Coordinates of C-alpha atoms and ligand atoms in Angstrom, one line a residue:
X1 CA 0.0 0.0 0.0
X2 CA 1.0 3.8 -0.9
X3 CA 0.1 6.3 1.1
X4 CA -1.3 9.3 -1.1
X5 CA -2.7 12.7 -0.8
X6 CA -4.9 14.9 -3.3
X7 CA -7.2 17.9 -3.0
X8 CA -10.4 17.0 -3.5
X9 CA -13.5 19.4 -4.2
X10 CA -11.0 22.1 -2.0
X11 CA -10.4 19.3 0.6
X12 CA -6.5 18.0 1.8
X13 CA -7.5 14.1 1.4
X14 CA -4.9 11.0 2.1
X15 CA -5.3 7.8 2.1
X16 CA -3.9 4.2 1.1
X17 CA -4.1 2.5 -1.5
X18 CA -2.7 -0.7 -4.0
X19 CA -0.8 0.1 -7.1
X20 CA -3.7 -1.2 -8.4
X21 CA -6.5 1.2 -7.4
X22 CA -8.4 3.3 -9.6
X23 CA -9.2 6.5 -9.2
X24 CA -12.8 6.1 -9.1
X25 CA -12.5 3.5 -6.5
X26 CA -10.5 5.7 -4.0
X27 CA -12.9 8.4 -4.6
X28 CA -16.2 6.1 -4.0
X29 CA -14.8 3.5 -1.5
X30 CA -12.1 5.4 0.4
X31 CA -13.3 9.1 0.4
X32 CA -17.4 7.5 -0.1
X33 CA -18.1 10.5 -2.9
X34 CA -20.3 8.3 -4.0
X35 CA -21.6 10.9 -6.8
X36 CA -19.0 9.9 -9.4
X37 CA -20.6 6.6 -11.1
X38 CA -19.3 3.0 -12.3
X39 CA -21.3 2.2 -15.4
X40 CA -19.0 0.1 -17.7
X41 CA -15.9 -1.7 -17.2
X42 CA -14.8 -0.7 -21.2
X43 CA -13.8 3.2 -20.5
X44 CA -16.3 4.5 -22.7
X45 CA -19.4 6.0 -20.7
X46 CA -18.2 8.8 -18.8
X47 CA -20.1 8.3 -15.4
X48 CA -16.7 8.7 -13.7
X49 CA -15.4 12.1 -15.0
X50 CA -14.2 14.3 -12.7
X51 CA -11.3 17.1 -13.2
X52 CA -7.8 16.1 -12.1
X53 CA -6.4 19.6 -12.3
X54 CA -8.8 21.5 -14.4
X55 CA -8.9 18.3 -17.3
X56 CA -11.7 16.1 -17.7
X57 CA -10.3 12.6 -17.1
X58 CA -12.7 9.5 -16.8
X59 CA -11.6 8.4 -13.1
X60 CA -11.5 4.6 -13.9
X61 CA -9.1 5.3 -16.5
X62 CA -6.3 6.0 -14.0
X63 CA -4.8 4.7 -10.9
X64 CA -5.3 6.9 -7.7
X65 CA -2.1 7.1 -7.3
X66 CA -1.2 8.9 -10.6
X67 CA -3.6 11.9 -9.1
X68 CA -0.8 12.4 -6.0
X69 CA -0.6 15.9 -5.5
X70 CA -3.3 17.3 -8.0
X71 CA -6.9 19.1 -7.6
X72 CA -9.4 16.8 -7.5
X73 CA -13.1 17.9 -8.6
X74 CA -16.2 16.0 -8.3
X75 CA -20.1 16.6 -8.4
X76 CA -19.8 17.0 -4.5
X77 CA -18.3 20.4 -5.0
X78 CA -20.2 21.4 -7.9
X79 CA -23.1 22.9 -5.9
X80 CA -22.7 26.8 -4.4
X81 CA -21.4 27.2 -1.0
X82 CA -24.8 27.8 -0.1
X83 CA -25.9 24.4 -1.2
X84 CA -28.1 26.0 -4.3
X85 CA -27.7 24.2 -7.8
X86 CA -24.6 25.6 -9.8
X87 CA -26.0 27.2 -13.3
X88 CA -25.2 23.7 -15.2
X89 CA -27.1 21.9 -12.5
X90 CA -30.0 23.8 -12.5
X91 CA -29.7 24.0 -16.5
X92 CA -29.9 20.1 -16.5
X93 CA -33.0 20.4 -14.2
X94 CA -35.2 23.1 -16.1
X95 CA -34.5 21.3 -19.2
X96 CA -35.5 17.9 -18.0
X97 CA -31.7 16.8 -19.0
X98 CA -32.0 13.7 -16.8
X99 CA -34.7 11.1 -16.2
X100 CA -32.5 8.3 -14.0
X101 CA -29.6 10.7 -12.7
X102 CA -27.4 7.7 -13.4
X103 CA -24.8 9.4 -16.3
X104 CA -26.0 13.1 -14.9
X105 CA -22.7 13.5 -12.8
X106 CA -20.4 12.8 -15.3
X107 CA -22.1 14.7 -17.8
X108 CA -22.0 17.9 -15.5
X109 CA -18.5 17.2 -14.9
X110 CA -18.2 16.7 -18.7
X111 CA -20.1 20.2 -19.3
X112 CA -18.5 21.9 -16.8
X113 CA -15.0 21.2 -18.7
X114 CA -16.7 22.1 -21.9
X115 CA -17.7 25.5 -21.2
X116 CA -14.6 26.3 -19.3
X117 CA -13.0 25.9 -22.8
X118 CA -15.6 26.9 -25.0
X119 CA -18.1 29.4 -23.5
X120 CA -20.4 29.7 -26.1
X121 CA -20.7 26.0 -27.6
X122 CA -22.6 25.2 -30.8
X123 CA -25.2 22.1 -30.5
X124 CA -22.6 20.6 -32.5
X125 CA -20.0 21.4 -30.3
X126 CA -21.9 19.9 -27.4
X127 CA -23.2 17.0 -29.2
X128 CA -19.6 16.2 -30.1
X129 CA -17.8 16.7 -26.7
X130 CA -20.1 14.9 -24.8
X131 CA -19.4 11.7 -27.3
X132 CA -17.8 10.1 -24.8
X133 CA -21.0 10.3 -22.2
X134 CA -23.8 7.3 -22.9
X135 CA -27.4 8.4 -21.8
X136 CA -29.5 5.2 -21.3
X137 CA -32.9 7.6 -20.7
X138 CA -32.7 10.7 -22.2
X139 CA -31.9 10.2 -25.8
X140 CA -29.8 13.1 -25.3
X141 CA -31.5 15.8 -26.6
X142 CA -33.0 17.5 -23.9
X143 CA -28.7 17.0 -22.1
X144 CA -27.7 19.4 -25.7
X145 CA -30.2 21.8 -24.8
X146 CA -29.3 22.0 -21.3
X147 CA -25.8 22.8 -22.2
X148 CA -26.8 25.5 -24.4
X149 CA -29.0 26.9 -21.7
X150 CA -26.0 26.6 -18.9
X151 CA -24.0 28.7 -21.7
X152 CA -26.7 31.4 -21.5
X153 CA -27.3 31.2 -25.1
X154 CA -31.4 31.2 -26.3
X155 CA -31.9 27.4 -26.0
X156 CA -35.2 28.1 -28.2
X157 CA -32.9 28.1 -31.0
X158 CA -33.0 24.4 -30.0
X159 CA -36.1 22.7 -30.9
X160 CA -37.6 21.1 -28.1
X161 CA -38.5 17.3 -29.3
Ligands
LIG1 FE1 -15.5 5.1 -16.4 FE2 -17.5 4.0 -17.7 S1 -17.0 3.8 -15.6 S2 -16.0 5.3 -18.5
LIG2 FE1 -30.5 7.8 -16.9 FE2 -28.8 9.3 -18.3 S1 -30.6 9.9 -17.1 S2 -28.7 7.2 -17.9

């Protein structure tokens, strides 16, 4: 076991862990921020994005380890510090962008990174970034119009379905 420490969400965190340990797994089982999802074993649906330093990183693609040191952020400390929905959360909630919830932590995370980069996304833009996000429920279009919305752009230019 390695001893390792991170910031997480703001937080000093340490903890042990195997070589082995992923990211996702330290954060769920160790820390229990339980908000950052398992749903494949493949790398490919984006429940378990968080930002290690400021970069959208699917957590179960690295080993906990590898995120010694850095800035941690997950969907714990995505709210206000008065507990009030951030503007993507409360985007994804007027615009009905989640039925389960299931994927909806990784695809704030996902949007989160996305606007940090690209303000003023196109529903192309969006539709392409969050590629790497599955949706079982939504059928995703009511997620592209959230986005636009959380950019503060006129999400009627969006048809509703
Ligand atoms: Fe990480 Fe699916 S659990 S991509
Ligand atoms: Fe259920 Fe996306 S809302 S998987």
């Amino acid at each position: 076991m390695t001893q390792i420490s991170m910031v997480v969400n703001g937080t000093a965190m340490t903890g042990d862990v195997a070589d082995q340990t992923l990211l996702v797994d330290f954060l769920r089982d160790d820390l229990r921020l339980t908000g950052t999802h398992v749903g494949c074993d493949t790398s490919q649906c984006g429940a378990c994005l968080v930002h290690v330093n400021g970069l959208a990183v699917k957590s179960c693609t690295m080993f906990a380890r590898e995120a010694q040191d850095a800035e941690v952020a997950t969907i714990e400390g995505q709210a206000m510090a008065d507990g009030q929905l951030n503007a993507i959360q409360q985007a994804f909630q007027t615009h009905h962008g989640l039925q389960c919830g299931f994927c909806t932590p990784g695809m704030i995370m996902a949007t989160a990174a996305l606007l940090q980069d690209n303000p003023k996304p196109t529903e192309d833009q969006i539709r392409n970034y969050l590629e790497g996000n599955f949706c079982r429920c939504t059928g995703y279009h009511n997620i592209v119009r959230a986005v636009f919305a959380a950019s503060g752009q006129d999400v009627s230019l969006i048809a509703a379905e």
